Amino acid sequence: MQTTFPDEAARRAAGRRRFRSLEFLLGVVLTAVMVLAVLLSGWLFPDGGEGMDLGARLIPPFQSWAHVFGTDPLGRDVLARVVVGGQISLTAGFFSVLFGALLGTAMGLVSGYYRGVWDVIVMRFADVQLALPFILVAITFISILGGGLFNVIFFMVISQWVQYARLVRAQVLALREREFVQAARAFGVRDLAMLRHHIVPNLLGPLIILMALNVANNILLESSLTFLGLGVDPTIPSWGGMLADGRTYLQTAWWVSVFPGLAIMLTVLGLNLLGDWLRDRLDPTGKV
């Protein structure tokens, strides 16, 4: 059996803390840069990335200050379209997680706290939904309601509330048996006050972690649906749409697809690093 001396254990712990601090710093920088660029896109690129110049088609990147990331087949600035296109992905990622978490938390609270018939109905419905093939449901849903940002967000909310409901239900089932909840019930605390003051504050940690990680997942999901033609209108700049438009030019104009792909990768990486940091901070039992 390997023996770890106190000084060695302290050095390892300090090394882990420094590494996690670097992870957090990198996550903050990547996420902040992307969010600020998107928020300032209207000021930075007033034409919304739609300004065409057929005389400047497929200019390679880093050859002109006017087109740092080059231009696409219609002469539109790739940098402008990447920044403006981030509005779609970030909006879809943040709002789908927000509304999905609200719906799933409400369902999970009622299911875990009151149990009984409501619990059976919600959980069996969740099991059925989890058993359905995601891409088949996406194609059916978008075919019926059509594409567009609102429908993409609505679909992600409907398809992902189950994750939050199951997590919240499991947390509530454990919390309702804790001593402080039993004591509050013995003192006659009403159900609404019990949920608001004793249950919800104690499940926010795992819920926030799941939300942070799902924002990154939903950005990838929106880009994938748009790439497949199931997302937003192709005429609107978006990362998935730019990947789809540039795939036929990979050998001759790689930058048309590579830069929006890098934007997706760096944004998702930053959000995942922040999610990992939040998990370490809010879930001490998960620390290594």
Coordinates of C-alpha atoms in Angstrom, one line a residue:
M1 CA 0.0 0.0 0.0
Q2 CA 1.3 3.4 -1.0
T3 CA 1.9 5.8 1.9
T4 CA 1.2 9.5 1.3
F5 CA 3.1 11.9 3.7
P6 CA 1.3 15.0 4.9
D7 CA 3.7 17.4 3.0
E8 CA 3.1 15.4 -0.2
A9 CA -0.6 15.4 0.3
A10 CA -0.6 19.1 0.9
R11 CA 1.4 19.7 -2.3
R12 CA -1.0 17.5 -4.3
A13 CA -4.0 19.4 -2.9
A14 CA -2.4 22.7 -3.7
G15 CA -1.6 21.6 -7.2
R16 CA -5.3 20.5 -7.7
R17 CA -6.5 23.9 -6.4
R18 CA -4.1 25.8 -8.8
F19 CA -5.3 23.6 -11.7
R20 CA -8.9 24.2 -10.9
S21 CA -8.2 27.9 -10.6
L22 CA -6.7 27.9 -14.1
E23 CA -9.7 26.0 -15.3
F24 CA -12.0 28.6 -13.8
L25 CA -10.0 31.5 -15.2
L26 CA -10.0 30.0 -18.7
G27 CA -13.7 29.2 -18.5
V28 CA -14.5 32.8 -17.4
V29 CA -12.3 34.3 -20.2
L30 CA -13.7 32.2 -23.0
T31 CA -17.3 32.6 -21.9
A32 CA -16.9 36.4 -21.2
V33 CA -15.3 37.0 -24.6
M34 CA -18.0 35.2 -26.5
V35 CA -20.9 36.8 -24.5
L36 CA -19.4 40.3 -24.8
A37 CA -18.8 39.9 -28.5
V38 CA -22.4 38.8 -29.1
L39 CA -23.8 41.5 -26.9
L40 CA -21.8 44.2 -28.8
S41 CA -22.4 42.6 -32.3
G42 CA -25.0 45.2 -33.2
W43 CA -22.4 48.0 -32.6
L44 CA -19.4 46.1 -34.0
F45 CA -21.2 45.0 -37.2
P46 CA -24.2 47.2 -38.0
D47 CA -25.0 45.3 -41.2
G48 CA -25.6 42.1 -39.2
G49 CA -23.0 40.1 -41.2
E50 CA -25.2 40.4 -44.3
G51 CA -23.1 42.9 -46.3
M52 CA -22.2 41.3 -49.6
D53 CA -19.3 42.2 -51.9
L54 CA -19.1 39.8 -54.8
G55 CA -15.8 41.3 -55.8
A56 CA -14.3 40.0 -52.5
R57 CA -15.5 36.4 -52.6
L58 CA -13.5 33.8 -50.7
I59 CA -10.7 36.0 -49.5
P60 CA -8.4 33.9 -47.2
P61 CA -8.1 34.9 -43.6
F62 CA -5.5 37.2 -42.1
Q63 CA -4.7 38.9 -45.4
S64 CA -6.8 42.0 -44.8
W65 CA -7.8 44.0 -41.8
A66 CA -11.2 44.5 -43.4
H67 CA -11.7 40.7 -43.4
V68 CA -9.6 39.1 -40.6
F69 CA -11.4 35.8 -40.9
G70 CA -11.8 36.0 -44.6
T71 CA -15.0 36.0 -46.6
D72 CA -17.6 33.5 -47.7
P73 CA -18.8 32.6 -51.3
L74 CA -21.0 35.7 -51.3
G75 CA -18.3 38.1 -50.1
R76 CA -19.7 38.4 -46.6
D77 CA -17.3 38.9 -43.7
V78 CA -16.8 35.6 -41.8
L79 CA -15.9 37.3 -38.5
A80 CA -19.0 39.4 -38.6
R81 CA -21.2 36.4 -39.3
V82 CA -19.5 34.3 -36.5
V83 CA -20.1 37.1 -34.0
V84 CA -23.7 37.8 -35.1
G85 CA -24.4 34.1 -35.4
G86 CA -23.6 33.6 -31.8
Q87 CA -26.8 35.4 -30.8
I88 CA -28.8 32.4 -32.0
S89 CA -26.8 29.8 -30.3
L90 CA -26.4 31.6 -27.0
T91 CA -30.0 32.6 -26.9
A92 CA -31.1 29.1 -27.6
G93 CA -28.7 27.6 -25.0
F94 CA -29.6 30.0 -22.2
F95 CA -33.3 30.3 -22.6
S96 CA -33.9 26.6 -23.3
V97 CA -32.1 25.7 -20.0
L98 CA -33.9 28.4 -18.1
F99 CA -37.4 27.4 -19.1
G100 CA -36.6 23.7 -19.0
A101 CA -35.2 24.0 -15.5
L102 CA -38.3 25.9 -14.3
L103 CA -40.7 23.3 -15.8
G104 CA -38.7 20.3 -14.6
T105 CA -38.1 21.7 -11.1
A106 CA -41.8 22.4 -10.6
M107 CA -42.7 18.8 -11.8
G108 CA -40.0 17.3 -9.7
L109 CA -40.9 19.2 -6.6
V110 CA -44.5 18.1 -6.7
S111 CA -43.7 14.6 -7.7
G112 CA -41.1 14.1 -4.9
Y113 CA -42.8 15.9 -2.1
Y114 CA -46.4 14.7 -2.6
R115 CA -45.7 11.3 -4.1
G116 CA -48.8 9.2 -4.8
V117 CA -50.6 9.2 -8.1
W118 CA -48.9 12.4 -9.3
D119 CA -45.5 10.9 -8.8
V120 CA -46.4 7.7 -10.8
I121 CA -47.9 9.7 -13.7
V122 CA -44.9 12.2 -14.0
M123 CA -42.3 9.5 -13.7
R124 CA -43.9 7.1 -16.2
F125 CA -44.3 10.0 -18.6
A126 CA -40.7 10.8 -18.1
D127 CA -39.7 7.2 -18.8
V128 CA -41.6 7.1 -22.0
Q129 CA -40.1 10.3 -23.2
L130 CA -36.6 9.2 -22.4
A131 CA -37.2 6.0 -24.4
L132 CA -38.1 7.9 -27.6
P133 CA -35.2 8.4 -30.2
F134 CA -34.2 12.0 -29.9
I135 CA -33.5 12.7 -33.6
L136 CA -36.8 11.0 -34.7
V137 CA -38.7 13.2 -32.2
A138 CA -36.8 16.3 -33.5
I139 CA -37.6 15.6 -37.1
T140 CA -41.3 15.0 -36.3
F141 CA -41.6 18.0 -34.1
I142 CA -39.9 20.4 -36.5
S143 CA -41.8 19.0 -39.5
I144 CA -45.1 19.7 -37.8
L145 CA -44.4 23.1 -36.2
G146 CA -41.7 24.3 -38.6
G147 CA -38.2 25.7 -37.8
G148 CA -37.3 29.0 -36.2
L149 CA -35.6 29.9 -33.0
F150 CA -38.8 29.8 -30.9
N151 CA -39.7 26.3 -32.0
V152 CA -36.1 25.1 -31.4
I153 CA -36.1 26.5 -27.9
F154 CA -39.6 25.1 -27.2
F155 CA -38.5 21.6 -28.5
M156 CA -35.4 21.6 -26.2
V157 CA -37.5 22.6 -23.2
I158 CA -40.0 19.8 -23.9
S159 CA -37.3 17.3 -24.5
Q160 CA -35.1 18.1 -21.5
W161 CA -37.4 19.0 -18.6
V162 CA -37.2 15.3 -17.6
Q163 CA -33.5 15.7 -16.6
Y164 CA -34.4 18.4 -14.1
A165 CA -37.5 16.7 -12.9
R166 CA -35.7 13.4 -12.1
L167 CA -32.8 15.2 -10.4
V168 CA -35.1 17.4 -8.3
R169 CA -37.3 14.5 -7.4
A170 CA -34.3 12.4 -6.2
Q171 CA -33.1 15.4 -4.1
V172 CA -36.6 16.0 -2.6
L173 CA -37.0 12.4 -1.7
A174 CA -33.8 12.6 0.3
L175 CA -34.4 16.0 1.9
R176 CA -38.0 15.2 3.0
E177 CA -36.6 12.6 5.4
R178 CA -33.9 14.9 6.9
E179 CA -34.2 16.0 10.5
F180 CA -34.7 19.7 9.9
V181 CA -37.6 18.9 7.5
Q182 CA -39.2 16.6 10.0
A183 CA -38.8 19.2 12.7
A184 CA -40.4 21.9 10.5
R185 CA -43.3 19.6 9.8
A186 CA -43.7 18.8 13.5
F187 CA -44.0 22.6 14.1
G188 CA -46.8 22.8 11.6
V189 CA -45.0 24.5 8.7
R190 CA -47.2 24.5 5.6
D191 CA -46.2 22.8 2.4
L192 CA -45.6 25.9 0.4
A193 CA -43.4 27.4 3.1
M194 CA -41.6 24.0 3.5
L195 CA -40.8 23.9 -0.2
R196 CA -39.7 27.5 -0.4
H197 CA -37.6 27.7 2.8
H198 CA -36.3 24.2 3.4
I199 CA -36.4 22.1 0.3
V200 CA -35.6 24.4 -2.7
P201 CA -32.6 26.2 -1.1
N202 CA -31.0 22.8 -0.4
L203 CA -31.3 21.5 -4.0
L204 CA -30.0 24.6 -5.8
G205 CA -26.5 23.3 -5.9
P206 CA -27.0 20.2 -8.0
L207 CA -29.6 22.1 -10.1
I208 CA -27.2 25.0 -10.9
I209 CA -24.5 22.5 -11.9
L210 CA -26.8 20.7 -14.3
M211 CA -28.0 24.0 -15.8
A212 CA -24.5 25.2 -16.4
L213 CA -23.5 22.0 -18.2
N214 CA -26.7 21.9 -20.2
V215 CA -26.2 25.4 -21.6
A216 CA -23.1 24.1 -23.4
N217 CA -24.9 20.9 -24.5
N218 CA -27.9 22.9 -25.9
I219 CA -25.6 25.2 -27.9
L220 CA -24.2 22.1 -29.5
L221 CA -27.7 20.8 -30.0
E222 CA -29.0 24.0 -31.6
S223 CA -26.0 24.1 -34.0
S224 CA -26.6 20.4 -34.9
L225 CA -30.3 20.9 -35.6
T226 CA -29.5 23.9 -37.8
F227 CA -26.8 22.1 -39.6
L228 CA -29.3 19.3 -40.4
G229 CA -31.8 21.9 -41.6
L230 CA -34.1 21.5 -38.6
G231 CA -33.2 24.7 -36.8
V232 CA -33.4 28.4 -37.5
D233 CA -34.0 29.9 -40.9
P234 CA -31.0 29.4 -43.2
T235 CA -31.0 33.1 -44.1
I236 CA -30.3 34.0 -40.5
P237 CA -26.6 33.9 -39.5
S238 CA -26.0 31.1 -37.1
W239 CA -23.0 28.8 -36.3
G240 CA -24.8 25.6 -37.4
G241 CA -26.0 27.3 -40.6
M242 CA -22.5 28.5 -41.4
L243 CA -21.1 25.0 -40.9
A244 CA -23.7 23.7 -43.3
D245 CA -23.0 26.4 -45.9
G246 CA -19.3 25.9 -45.7
R247 CA -19.1 22.1 -45.9
T248 CA -18.9 22.2 -49.7
Y249 CA -15.9 24.5 -49.6
L250 CA -13.8 22.6 -47.1
Q251 CA -11.0 21.9 -49.6
T252 CA -11.0 25.3 -51.3
A253 CA -12.2 27.7 -48.5
W254 CA -11.7 25.9 -45.2
W255 CA -12.2 29.1 -43.1
V256 CA -15.9 29.3 -44.0
S257 CA -16.6 26.3 -41.7
V258 CA -13.5 26.2 -39.4
F259 CA -14.1 29.6 -37.7
P260 CA -17.8 29.0 -36.7
G261 CA -16.7 25.5 -35.6
L262 CA -14.0 27.0 -33.4
A263 CA -16.5 29.5 -32.0
I264 CA -18.8 26.5 -31.0
M265 CA -15.8 24.6 -29.5
L266 CA -14.4 27.5 -27.5
T267 CA -17.9 28.5 -26.2
V268 CA -18.7 25.0 -25.1
L269 CA -15.3 24.5 -23.6
G270 CA -15.6 27.7 -21.5
L271 CA -19.1 26.7 -20.3
N272 CA -18.0 23.2 -19.5
L273 CA -15.0 24.5 -17.5
L274 CA -17.3 26.8 -15.5
G275 CA -19.7 23.9 -15.0
D276 CA -16.9 21.7 -13.6
W277 CA -15.8 24.6 -11.3
L278 CA -19.3 25.0 -10.0
R279 CA -19.5 21.3 -9.4
D280 CA -16.4 21.4 -7.3
R281 CA -17.7 24.4 -5.4
L282 CA -21.3 23.4 -4.8
D283 CA -20.9 19.6 -4.5
P284 CA -18.1 18.8 -2.0
T285 CA -18.9 15.1 -2.1
G286 CA -17.8 15.0 -5.8
K287 CA -14.3 16.4 -5.1
V288 CA -11.3 14.2 -5.8

